[in-house]
CSV table of N, CA and C in Angstrom, one decimal:
chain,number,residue,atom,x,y,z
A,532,UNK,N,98.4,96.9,34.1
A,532,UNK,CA,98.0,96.2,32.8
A,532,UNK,C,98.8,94.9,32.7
A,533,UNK,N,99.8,94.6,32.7
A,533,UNK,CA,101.0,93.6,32.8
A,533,UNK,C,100.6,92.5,33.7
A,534,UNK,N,99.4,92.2,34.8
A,534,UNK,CA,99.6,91.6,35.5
A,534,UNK,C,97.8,91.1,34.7
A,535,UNK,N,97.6,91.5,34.1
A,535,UNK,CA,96.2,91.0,33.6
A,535,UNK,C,96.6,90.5,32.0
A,536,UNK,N,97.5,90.4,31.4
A,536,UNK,CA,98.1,89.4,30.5
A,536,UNK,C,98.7,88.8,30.5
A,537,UNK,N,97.7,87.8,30.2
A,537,UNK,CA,98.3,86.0,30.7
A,537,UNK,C,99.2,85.6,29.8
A,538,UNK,N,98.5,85.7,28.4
A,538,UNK,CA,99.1,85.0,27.3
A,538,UNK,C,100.5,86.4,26.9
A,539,UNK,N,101.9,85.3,26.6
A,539,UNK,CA,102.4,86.7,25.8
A,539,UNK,C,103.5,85.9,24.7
A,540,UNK,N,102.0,85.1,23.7
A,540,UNK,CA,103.1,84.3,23.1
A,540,UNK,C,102.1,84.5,21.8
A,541,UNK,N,102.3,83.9,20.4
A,541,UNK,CA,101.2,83.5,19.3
A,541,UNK,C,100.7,82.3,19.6
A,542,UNK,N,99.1,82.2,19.4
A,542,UNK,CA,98.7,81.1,19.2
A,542,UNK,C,97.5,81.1,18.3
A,543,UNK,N,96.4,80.3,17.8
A,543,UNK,CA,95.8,80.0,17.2
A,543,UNK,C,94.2,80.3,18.2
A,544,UNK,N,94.4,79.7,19.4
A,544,UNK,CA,93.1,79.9,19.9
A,544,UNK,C,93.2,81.4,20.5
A,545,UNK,N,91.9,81.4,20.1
A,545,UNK,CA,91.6,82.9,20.2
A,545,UNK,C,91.1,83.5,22.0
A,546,UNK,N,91.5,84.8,22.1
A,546,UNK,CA,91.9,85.5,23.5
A,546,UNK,C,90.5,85.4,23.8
A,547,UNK,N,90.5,85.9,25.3
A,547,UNK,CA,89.0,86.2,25.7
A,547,UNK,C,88.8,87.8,25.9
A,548,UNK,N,88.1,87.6,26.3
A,548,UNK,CA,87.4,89.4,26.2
A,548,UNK,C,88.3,90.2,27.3
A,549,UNK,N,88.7,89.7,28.2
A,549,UNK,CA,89.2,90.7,29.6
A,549,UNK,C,90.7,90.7,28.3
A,550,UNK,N,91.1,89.6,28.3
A,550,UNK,CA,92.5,89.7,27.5
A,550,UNK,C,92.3,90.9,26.8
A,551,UNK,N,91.4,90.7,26.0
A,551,UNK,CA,91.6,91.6,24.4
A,551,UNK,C,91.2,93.2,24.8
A,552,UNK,N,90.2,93.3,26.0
A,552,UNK,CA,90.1,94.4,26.6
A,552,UNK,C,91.3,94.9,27.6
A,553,UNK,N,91.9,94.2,28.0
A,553,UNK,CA,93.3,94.9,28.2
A,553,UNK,C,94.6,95.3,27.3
A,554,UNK,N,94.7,94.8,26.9
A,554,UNK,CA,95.3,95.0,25.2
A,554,UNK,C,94.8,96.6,25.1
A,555,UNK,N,93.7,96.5,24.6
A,555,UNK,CA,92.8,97.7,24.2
A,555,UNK,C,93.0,99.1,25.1
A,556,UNK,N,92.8,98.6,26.8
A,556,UNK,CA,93.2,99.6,27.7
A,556,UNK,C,94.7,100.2,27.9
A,557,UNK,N,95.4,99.3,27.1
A,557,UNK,CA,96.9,99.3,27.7
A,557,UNK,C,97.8,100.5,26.2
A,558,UNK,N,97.1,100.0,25.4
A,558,UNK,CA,97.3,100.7,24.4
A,558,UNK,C,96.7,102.2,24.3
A,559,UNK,N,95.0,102.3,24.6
A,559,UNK,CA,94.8,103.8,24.8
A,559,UNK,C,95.8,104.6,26.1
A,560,UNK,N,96.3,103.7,27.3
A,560,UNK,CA,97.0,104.9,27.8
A,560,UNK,C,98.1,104.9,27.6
A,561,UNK,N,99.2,104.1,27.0
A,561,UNK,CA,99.9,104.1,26.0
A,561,UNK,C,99.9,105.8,25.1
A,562,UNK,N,98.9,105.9,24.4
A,562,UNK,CA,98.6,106.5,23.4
A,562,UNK,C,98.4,107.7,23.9
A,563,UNK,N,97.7,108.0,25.2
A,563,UNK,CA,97.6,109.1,25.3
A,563,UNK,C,98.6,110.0,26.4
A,564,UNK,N,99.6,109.1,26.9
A,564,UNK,CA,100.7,110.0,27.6
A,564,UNK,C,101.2,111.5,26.9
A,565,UNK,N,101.4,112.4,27.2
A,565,UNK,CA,101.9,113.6,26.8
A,565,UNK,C,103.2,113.7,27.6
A,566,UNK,N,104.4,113.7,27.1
A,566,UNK,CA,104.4,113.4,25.8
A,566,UNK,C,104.6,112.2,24.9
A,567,UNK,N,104.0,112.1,23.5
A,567,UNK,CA,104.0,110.6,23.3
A,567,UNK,C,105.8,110.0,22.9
A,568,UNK,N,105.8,109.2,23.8
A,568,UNK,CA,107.0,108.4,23.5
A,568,UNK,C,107.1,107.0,22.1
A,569,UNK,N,107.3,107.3,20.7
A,569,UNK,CA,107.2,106.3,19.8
A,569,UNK,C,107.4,105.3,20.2
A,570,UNK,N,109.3,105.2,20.6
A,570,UNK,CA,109.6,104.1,21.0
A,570,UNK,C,108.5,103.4,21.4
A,571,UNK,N,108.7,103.8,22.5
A,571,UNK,CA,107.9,102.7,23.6
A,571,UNK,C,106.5,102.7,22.9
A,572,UNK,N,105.8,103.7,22.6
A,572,UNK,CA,104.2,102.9,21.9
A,572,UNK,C,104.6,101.4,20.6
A,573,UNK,N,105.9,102.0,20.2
A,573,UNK,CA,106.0,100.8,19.1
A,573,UNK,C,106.1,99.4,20.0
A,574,UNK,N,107.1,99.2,20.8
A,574,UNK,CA,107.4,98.3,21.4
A,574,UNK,C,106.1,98.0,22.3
A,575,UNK,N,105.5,98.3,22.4
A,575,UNK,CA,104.5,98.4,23.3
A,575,UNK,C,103.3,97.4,21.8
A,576,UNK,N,103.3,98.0,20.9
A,576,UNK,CA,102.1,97.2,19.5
A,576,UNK,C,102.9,95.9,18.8
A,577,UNK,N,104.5,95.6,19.4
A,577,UNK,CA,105.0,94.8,18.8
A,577,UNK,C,104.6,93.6,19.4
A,578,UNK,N,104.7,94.0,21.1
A,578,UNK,CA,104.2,93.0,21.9
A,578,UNK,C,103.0,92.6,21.6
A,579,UNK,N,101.9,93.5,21.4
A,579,UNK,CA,100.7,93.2,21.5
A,579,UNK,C,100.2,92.5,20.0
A,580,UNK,N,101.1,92.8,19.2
A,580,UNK,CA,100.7,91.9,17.7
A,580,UNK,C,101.0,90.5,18.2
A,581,UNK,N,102.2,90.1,19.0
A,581,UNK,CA,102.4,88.6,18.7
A,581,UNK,C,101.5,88.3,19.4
A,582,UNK,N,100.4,88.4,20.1
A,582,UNK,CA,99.5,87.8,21.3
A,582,UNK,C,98.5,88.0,20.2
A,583,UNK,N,98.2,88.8,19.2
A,583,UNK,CA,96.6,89.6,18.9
A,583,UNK,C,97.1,89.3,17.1
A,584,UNK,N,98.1,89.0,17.0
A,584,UNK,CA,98.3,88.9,15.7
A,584,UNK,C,97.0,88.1,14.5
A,585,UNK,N,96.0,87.7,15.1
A,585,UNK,CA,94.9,87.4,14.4
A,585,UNK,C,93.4,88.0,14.7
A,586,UNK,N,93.9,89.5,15.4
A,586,UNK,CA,92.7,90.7,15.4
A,586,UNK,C,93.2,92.0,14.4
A,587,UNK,N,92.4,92.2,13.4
A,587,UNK,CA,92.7,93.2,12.6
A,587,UNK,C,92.9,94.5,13.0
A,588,UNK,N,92.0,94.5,13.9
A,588,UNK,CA,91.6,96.0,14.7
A,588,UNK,C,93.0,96.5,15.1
A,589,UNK,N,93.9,95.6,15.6
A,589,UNK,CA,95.3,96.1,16.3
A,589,UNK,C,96.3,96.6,15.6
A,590,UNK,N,96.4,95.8,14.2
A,590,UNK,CA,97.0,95.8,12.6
A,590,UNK,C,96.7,97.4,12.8
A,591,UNK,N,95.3,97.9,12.7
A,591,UNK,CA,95.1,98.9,11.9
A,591,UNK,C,95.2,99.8,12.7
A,592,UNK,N,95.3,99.6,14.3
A,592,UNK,CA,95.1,100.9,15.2
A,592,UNK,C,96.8,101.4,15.0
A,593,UNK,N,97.6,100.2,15.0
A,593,UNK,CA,99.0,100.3,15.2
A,593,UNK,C,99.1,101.0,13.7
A,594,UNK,N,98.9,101.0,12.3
A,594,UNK,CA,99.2,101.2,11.3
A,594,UNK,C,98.2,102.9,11.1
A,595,UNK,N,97.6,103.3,11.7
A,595,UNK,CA,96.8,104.5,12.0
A,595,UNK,C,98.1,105.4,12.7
A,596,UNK,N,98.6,105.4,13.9
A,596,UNK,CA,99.5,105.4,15.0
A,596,UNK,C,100.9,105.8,14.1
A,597,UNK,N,101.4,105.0,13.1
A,597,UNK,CA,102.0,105.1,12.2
A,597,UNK,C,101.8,105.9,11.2
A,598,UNK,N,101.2,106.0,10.2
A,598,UNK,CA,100.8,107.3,9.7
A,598,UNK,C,100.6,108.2,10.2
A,599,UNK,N,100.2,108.5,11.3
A,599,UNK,CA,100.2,110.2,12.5
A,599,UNK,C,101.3,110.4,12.8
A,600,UNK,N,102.1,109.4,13.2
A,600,UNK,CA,103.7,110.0,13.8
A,600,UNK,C,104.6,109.8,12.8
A,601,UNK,N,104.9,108.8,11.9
A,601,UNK,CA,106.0,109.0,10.7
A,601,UNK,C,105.6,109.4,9.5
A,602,UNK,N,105.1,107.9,8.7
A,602,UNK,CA,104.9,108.4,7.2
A,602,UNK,C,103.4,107.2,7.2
A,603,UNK,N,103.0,108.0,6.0
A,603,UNK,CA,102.2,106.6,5.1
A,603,UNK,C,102.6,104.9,5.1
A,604,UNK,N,103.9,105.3,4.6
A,604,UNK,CA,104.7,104.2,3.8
A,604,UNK,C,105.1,103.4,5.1
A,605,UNK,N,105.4,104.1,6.3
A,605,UNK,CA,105.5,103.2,7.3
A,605,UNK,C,104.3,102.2,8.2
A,606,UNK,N,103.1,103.5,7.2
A,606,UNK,CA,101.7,101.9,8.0
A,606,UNK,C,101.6,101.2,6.9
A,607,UNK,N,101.5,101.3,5.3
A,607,UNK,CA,101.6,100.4,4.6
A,607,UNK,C,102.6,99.2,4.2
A,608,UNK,N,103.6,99.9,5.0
A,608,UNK,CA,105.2,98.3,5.3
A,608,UNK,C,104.2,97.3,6.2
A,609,UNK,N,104.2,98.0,7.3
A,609,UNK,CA,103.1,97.2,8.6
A,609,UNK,C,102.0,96.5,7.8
A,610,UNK,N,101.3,97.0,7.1
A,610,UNK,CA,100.3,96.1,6.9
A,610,UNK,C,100.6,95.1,5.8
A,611,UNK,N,101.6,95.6,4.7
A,611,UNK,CA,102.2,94.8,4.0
A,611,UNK,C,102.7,93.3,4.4
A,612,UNK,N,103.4,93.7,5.4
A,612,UNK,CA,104.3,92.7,6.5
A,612,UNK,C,102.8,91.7,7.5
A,613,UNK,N,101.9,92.0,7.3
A,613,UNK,CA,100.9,91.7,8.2
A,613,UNK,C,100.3,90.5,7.3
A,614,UNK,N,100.0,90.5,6.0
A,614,UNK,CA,99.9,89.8,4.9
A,614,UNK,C,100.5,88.9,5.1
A,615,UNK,N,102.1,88.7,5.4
A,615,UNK,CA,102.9,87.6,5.4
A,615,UNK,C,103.6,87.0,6.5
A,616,UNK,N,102.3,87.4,7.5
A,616,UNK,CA,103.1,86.9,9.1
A,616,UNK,C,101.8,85.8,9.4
């Protein structure tokens, strides 16, 4: 996955499809290891926010991801905080 993401910074112009489709792939197996490691999925959605930080879809998979493994209140910080980044 790591060798098929170019960009690993914020920017304004928006990703292309293989990008955002790896993103996408890197996160489902991410997600689906048994057993799930938080850490690392978190650090794994922190990276992928600064690159994707202007696709909602990631906001909400990551803030979904959060409500199943901690609390409510920890996807509603995330998306609170998502408002003001």
């Amino acid at each position: 996955f790591e060798a098929n993401l170019h960009r690993q910074y914020f920017h304004n112009k928006a990703l292309g499809a293989k990008q955002l489709e790896t993103w996408r792939r890197y996160l489902d197996f991410e997600e689906s290891r048994q057993p799930r490691i938080l850490s690392r999925l978190r650090a794994l959605f922190e990276r992928c926010l600064v690159v994707t930080n202007n696709y909602l879809e990631f906001w909400l998979r990551y803030a979904t991801v959060l409500e199943e493994e901690t609390s409510p209140q920890s996807a509603c910080e995330l998306l609170q905080g998502a408002c003001f980044s």
